[in-house]
Coordinates of C-alpha atoms in Angstrom, one line a residue:
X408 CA -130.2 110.4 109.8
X409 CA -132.1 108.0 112.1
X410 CA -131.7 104.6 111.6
X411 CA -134.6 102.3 110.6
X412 CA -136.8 104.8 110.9
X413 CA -141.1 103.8 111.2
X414 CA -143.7 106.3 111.2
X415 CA -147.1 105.8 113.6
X416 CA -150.0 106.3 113.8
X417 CA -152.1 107.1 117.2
X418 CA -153.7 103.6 116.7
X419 CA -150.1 102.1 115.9
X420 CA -148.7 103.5 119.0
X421 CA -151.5 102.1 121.0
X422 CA -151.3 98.6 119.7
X423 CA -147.5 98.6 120.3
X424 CA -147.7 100.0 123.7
X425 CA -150.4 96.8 124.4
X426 CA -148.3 94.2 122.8
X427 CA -145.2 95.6 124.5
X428 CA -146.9 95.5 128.0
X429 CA -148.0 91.9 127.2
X430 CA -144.3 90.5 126.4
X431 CA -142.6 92.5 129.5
X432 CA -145.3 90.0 131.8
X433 CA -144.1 87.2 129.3
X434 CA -140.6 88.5 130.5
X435 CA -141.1 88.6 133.9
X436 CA -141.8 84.4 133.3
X437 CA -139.0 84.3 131.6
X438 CA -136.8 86.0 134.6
X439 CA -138.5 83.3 136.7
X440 CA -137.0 80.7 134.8
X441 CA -133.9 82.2 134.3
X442 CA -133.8 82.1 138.0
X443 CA -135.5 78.8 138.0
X444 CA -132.6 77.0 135.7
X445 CA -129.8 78.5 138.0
X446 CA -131.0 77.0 140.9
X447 CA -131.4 74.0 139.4
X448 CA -128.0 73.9 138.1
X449 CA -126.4 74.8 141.6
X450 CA -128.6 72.3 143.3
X451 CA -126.9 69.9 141.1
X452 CA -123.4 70.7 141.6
X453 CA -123.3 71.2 145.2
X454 CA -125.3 67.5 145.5
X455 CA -121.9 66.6 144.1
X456 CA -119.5 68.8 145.6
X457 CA -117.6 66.0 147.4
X458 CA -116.6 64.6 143.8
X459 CA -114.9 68.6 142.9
X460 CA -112.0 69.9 144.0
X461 CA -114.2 73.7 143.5
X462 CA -117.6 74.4 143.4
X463 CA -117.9 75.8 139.6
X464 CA -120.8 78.1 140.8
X465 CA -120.5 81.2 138.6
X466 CA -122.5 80.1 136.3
X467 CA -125.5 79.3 138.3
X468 CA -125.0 82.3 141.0
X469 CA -125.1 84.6 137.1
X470 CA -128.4 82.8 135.8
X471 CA -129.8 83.5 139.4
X472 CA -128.6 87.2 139.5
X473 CA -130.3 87.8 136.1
X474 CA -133.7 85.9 136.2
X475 CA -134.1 88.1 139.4
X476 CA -133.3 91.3 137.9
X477 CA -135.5 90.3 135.1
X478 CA -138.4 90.1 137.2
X479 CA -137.7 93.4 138.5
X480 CA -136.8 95.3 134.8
X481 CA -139.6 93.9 133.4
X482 CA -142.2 94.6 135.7
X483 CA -141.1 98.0 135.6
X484 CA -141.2 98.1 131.4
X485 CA -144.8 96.5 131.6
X486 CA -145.8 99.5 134.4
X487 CA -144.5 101.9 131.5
X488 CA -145.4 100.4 128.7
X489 CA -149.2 100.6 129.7
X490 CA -149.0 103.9 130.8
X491 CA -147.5 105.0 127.0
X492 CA -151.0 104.3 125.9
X493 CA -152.0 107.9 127.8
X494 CA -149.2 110.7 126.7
X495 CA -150.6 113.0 129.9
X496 CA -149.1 109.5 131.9
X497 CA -146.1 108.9 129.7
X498 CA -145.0 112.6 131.0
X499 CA -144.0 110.6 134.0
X500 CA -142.1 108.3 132.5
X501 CA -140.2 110.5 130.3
X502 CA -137.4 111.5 132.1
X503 CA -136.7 107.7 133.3
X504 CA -137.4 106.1 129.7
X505 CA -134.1 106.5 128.4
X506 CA -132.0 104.9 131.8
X507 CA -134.6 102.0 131.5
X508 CA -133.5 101.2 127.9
X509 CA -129.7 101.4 128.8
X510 CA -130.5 99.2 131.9
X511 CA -132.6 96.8 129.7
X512 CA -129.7 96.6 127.1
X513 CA -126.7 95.8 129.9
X514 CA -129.5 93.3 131.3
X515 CA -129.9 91.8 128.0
X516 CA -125.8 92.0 127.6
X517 CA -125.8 90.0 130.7
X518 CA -128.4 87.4 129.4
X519 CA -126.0 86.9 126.7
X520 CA -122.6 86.1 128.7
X521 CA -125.1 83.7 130.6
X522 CA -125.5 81.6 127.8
X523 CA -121.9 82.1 126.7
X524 CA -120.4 80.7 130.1
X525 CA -122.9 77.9 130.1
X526 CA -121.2 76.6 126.6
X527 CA -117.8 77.7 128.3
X528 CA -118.0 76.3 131.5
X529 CA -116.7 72.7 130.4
X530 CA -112.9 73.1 130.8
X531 CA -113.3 74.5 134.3
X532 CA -115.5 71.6 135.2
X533 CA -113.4 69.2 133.8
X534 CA -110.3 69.9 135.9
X535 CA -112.3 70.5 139.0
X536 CA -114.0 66.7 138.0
X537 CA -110.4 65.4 138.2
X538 CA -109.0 66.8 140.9
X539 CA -111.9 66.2 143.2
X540 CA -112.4 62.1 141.8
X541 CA -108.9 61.2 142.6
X542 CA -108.9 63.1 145.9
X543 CA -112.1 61.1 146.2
X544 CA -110.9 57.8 145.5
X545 CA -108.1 58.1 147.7
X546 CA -110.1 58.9 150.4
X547 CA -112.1 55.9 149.8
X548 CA -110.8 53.5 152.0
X549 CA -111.0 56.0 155.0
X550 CA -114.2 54.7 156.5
X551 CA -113.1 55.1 160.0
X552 CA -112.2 58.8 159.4
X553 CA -114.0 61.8 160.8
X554 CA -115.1 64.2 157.6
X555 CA -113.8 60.9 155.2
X556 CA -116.5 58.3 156.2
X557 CA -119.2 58.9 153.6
X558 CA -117.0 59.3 150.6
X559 CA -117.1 55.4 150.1
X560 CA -120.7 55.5 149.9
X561 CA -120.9 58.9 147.7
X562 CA -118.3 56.9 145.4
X563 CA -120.2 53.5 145.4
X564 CA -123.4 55.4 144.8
X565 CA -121.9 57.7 141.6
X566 CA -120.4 54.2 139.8
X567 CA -123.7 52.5 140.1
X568 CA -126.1 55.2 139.1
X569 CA -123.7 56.8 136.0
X570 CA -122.3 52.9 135.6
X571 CA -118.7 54.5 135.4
X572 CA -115.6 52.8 137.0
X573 CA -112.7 55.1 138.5
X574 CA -111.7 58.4 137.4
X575 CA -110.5 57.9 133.9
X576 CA -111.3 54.2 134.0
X577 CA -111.3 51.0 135.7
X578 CA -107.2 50.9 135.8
X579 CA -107.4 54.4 137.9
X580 CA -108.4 51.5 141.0
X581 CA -104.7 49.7 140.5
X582 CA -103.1 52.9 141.8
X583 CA -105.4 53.1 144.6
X584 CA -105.3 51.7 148.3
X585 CA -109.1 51.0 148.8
X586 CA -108.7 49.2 151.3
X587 CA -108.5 50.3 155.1
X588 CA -105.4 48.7 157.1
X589 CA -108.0 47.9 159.8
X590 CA -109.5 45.2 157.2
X591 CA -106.2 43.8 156.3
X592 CA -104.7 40.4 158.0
X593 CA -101.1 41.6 158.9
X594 CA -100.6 37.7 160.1
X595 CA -101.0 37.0 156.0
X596 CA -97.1 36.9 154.9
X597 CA -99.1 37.8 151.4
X598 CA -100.0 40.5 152.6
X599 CA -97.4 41.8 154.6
X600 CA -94.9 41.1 151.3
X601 CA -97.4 43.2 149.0
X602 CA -96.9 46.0 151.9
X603 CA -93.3 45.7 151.6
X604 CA -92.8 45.7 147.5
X605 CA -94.7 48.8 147.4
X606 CA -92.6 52.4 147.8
X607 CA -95.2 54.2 149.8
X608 CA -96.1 51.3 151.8
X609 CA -99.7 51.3 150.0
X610 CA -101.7 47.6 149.4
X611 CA -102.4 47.9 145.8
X612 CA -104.1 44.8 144.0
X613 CA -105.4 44.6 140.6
X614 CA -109.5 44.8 141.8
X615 CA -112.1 47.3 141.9
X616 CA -114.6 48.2 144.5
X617 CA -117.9 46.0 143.6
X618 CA -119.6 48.9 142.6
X619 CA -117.9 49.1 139.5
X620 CA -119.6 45.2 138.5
X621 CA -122.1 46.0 135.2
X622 CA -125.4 45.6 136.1
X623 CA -126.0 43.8 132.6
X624 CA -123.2 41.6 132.8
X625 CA -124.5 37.9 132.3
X626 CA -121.0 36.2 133.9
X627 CA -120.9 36.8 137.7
X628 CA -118.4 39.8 138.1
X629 CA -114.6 39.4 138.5
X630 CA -113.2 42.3 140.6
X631 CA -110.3 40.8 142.4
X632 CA -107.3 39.6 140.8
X633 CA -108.9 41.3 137.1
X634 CA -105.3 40.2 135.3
X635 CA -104.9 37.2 135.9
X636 CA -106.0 34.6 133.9
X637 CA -105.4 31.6 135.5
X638 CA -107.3 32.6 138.9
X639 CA -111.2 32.7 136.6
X640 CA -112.3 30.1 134.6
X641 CA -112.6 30.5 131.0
X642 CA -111.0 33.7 131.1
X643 CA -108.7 36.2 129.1
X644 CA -108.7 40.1 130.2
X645 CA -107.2 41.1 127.0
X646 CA -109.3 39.3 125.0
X647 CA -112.8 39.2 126.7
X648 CA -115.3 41.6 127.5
X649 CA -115.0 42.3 130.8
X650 CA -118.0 42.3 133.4
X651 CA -116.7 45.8 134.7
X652 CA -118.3 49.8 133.7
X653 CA -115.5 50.8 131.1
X654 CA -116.6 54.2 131.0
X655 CA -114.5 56.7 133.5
X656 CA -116.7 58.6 136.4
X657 CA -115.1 62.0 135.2
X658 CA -116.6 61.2 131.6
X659 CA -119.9 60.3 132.7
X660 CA -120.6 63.3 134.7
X661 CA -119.0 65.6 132.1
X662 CA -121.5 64.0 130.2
X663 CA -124.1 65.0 132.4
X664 CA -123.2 68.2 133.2
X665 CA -122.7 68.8 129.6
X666 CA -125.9 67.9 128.6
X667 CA -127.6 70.1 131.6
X668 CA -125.6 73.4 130.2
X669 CA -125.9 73.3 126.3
X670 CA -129.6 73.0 127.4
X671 CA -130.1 76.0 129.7
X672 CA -127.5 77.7 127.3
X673 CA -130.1 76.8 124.5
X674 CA -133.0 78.0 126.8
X675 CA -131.0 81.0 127.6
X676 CA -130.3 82.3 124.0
X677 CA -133.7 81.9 123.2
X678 CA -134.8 84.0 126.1
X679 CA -131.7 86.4 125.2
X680 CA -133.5 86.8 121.4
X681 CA -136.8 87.8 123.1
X682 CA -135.5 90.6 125.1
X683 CA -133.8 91.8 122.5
X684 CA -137.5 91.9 120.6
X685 CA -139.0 94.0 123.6
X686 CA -136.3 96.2 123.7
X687 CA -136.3 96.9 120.2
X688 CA -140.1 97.8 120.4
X689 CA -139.3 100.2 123.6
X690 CA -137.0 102.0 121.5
X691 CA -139.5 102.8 118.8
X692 CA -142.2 103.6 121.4
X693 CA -139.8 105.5 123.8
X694 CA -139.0 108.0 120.5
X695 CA -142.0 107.7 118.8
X696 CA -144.0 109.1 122.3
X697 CA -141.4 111.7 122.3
X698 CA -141.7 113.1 119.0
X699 CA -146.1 112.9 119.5
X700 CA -144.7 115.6 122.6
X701 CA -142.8 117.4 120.7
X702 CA -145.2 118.1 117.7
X703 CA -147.9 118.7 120.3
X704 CA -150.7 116.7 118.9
X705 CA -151.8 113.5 121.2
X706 CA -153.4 111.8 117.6
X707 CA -151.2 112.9 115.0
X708 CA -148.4 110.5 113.4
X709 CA -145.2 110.4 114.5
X710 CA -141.8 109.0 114.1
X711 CA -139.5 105.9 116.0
X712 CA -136.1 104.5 115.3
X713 CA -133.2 102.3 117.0
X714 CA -130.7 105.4 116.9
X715 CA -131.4 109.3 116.2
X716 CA -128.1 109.1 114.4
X717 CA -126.2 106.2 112.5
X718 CA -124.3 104.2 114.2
X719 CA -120.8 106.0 113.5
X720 CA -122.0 109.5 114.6
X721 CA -123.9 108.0 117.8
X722 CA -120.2 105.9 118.7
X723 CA -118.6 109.1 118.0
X724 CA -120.9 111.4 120.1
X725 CA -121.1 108.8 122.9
X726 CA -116.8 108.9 122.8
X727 CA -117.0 112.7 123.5
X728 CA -119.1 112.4 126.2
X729 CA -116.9 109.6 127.9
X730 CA -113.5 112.3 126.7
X731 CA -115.1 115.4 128.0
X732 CA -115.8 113.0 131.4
X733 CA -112.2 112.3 131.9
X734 CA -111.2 116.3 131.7
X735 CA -113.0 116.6 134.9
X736 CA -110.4 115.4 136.8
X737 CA -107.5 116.9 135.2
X738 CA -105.6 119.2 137.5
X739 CA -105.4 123.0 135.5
X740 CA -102.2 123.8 134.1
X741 CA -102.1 127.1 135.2
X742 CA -99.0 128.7 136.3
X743 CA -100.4 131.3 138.4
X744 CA -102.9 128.8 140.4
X745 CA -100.8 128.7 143.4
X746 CA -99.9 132.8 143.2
X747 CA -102.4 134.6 146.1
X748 CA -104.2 137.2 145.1
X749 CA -103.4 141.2 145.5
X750 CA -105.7 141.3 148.1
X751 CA -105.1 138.8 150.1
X752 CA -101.2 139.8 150.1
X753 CA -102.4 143.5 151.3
X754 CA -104.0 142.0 154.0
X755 CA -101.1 140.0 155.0
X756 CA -99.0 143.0 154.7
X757 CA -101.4 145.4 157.0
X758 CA -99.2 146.1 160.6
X759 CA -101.9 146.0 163.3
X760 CA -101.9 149.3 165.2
X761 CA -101.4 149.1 168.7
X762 CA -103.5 150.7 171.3
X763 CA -102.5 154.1 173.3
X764 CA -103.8 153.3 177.1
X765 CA -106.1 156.2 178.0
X766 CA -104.6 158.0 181.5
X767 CA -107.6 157.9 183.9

């Protein structure tokens, strides 16, 4: 029994084959900005690759892959779709009409795990965020350093536009030498002590680059010497507000990147529903042109479904098919397969007669 099963008329089929050739050129916009929002999206990670300890570009490189086969698909469905107006053109068509709708539906599949990974993408990024800011602020102080010298800047640059301070947080800079030993008075028994107290040899002081200063703060910012009380005027760390961003850099551009992906995902499903529309109305035109051949009668009325079977008979014949497939390349079982033939052991078994030399 076919499933949601609509019966047409020649006018019906006409419209449908119209509307249908219409939404494949709305699709073909659609692949353009499927293609469109995953260049976007890589243009925005690599612009920030420094900050990532690995480019998270699957996503991207999958929006790209299927806003360009979109284009393609659906230029080919509005090409057939205004030919099924004609049934002396659809004749060409006919053979190809059922690879196109398989093709559409993996297409359409792969619209939908493009807007899955965009909502699933987060952890990934996360880590990578991590890993690449603390590489990042190490690196920080190497100004001097072949391949090194513009992470200062790309650091400086990220806390003042996101006004974020460190990796997790202002605190991260206490653990972090960002200051180059060229810039350091080794005269300064001060300094030469801090050298000294540390394990690793590193100059760690409780102060943060100036880049992490609020741009709203009313009190001159305090980034040297943050703890201690006594060296500021009117001034408790624990207690006051400090003039510093609060929020971590890995946060903030989480943020960001979280906001740019739940919004192509959003895009994306949307999109995803309206090829699922135009394939649905291929399938009743694709089967409905089919039965007009079959009963022979360009104008008379004729059936479309989804599926010429239900669902459990059509799962069940499409199992067979891939069964019967895997019997191809089974070995036979038959003893005798390696036994020659009668024939070819009389011939094996023939002595060749020799020659008698004729006397001349």
């Amino acid at each position: 029994m076919a499933v949601l099963k609509v019966t047409f008329t020649k006018t019906n089929r006409d419209k449908l084959a119209q509307v249908l050739w219409v939404l494949n050129w709305v699709s073909v916009v659609t692949g353009v900005t499927l293609f469109s929002l995953g260049l976007f999206l890589k243009v925005e990670i690599v612009k920030r690759r420094e900050l990532m300890s690995k480019e998270i570009v699957s996503v991207p490189n999958m929006l790209i892959c299927v806003g360009t086969t979109a284009c393609a698909i659906n230029f080919l469905g509005g090409k057939i779709c205004y030919d099924c107006v004609d049934t002396t053109k659809f004749l060409r068509w006919k053979l190809l009409m059922l690879p196109y709708i398989i093709c559409t539906f993996f297409f359409t599949f792969c619209i939908l795990v493009g807007a899955l990974m965009c909502y699933s993408m987060r952890n990934d990024l996360e880590e990578s965020l991590f890993l690449g800011l603390r590489d990042a602020m190490r690196y920080y102080k190497d100004t001097d350093m072949p391949g090194r010298c513009y992470i200062k800047r790309t650091m400086d640059m990220l806390q003042m536009q996101f006004q974020c301070c460190g990796n997790g947080g202002y605190r991260d800079w206490f653990h972090i030498q960002c200051i180059s030993n060229r810039y350091l008075d080794m005269t300064d028994s001060e300094v030469v002590e801090r050298l000294r107290s540390n394990v690793e040899g590193k100059y760690l002081i409780d102060g943060v680059p100036f880049s992490c200063c609020g741009l709203h703060s009313p009190r001159p910012c305090i980034q040297h010497q943050i703890t201690n009380n006594s060296a500021h005027y009117n001034y408790d760390y624990q207690k006051e507000e400090l003039n510093l961003n609060w929020r971590g850099c890995r946060q903030a551009l989480l943020e960001h990147y979280t906001q740019i992906m739940q919004s192509i995902g959003l895009i994306v499903l949307i999109i995803w529903l309206f090829e699922v529309s135009v394939l649905t109305g291929v399938c009743y035109l694709q089967t409905a042109m089919e039965n007009v051949l079959r009963l022979g009668d360009p104008d008379s009325e004729s059936d479309g479904w989804l599926l010429e079977n239900s669902i459990a008979d059509t799962a069940r014949y499409n199992f067979n098919i891939i069964k019967n497939l895997g019997k191809c390349y089974q070995v036979d079982d038959d003893p005798n397969i390696d036994v020659p033939s009668t024939s070819q052991q009389a011939q094996e078994n023939v002595v060749p007669v020799k020659q008698i030399p004729v006397a001349r």
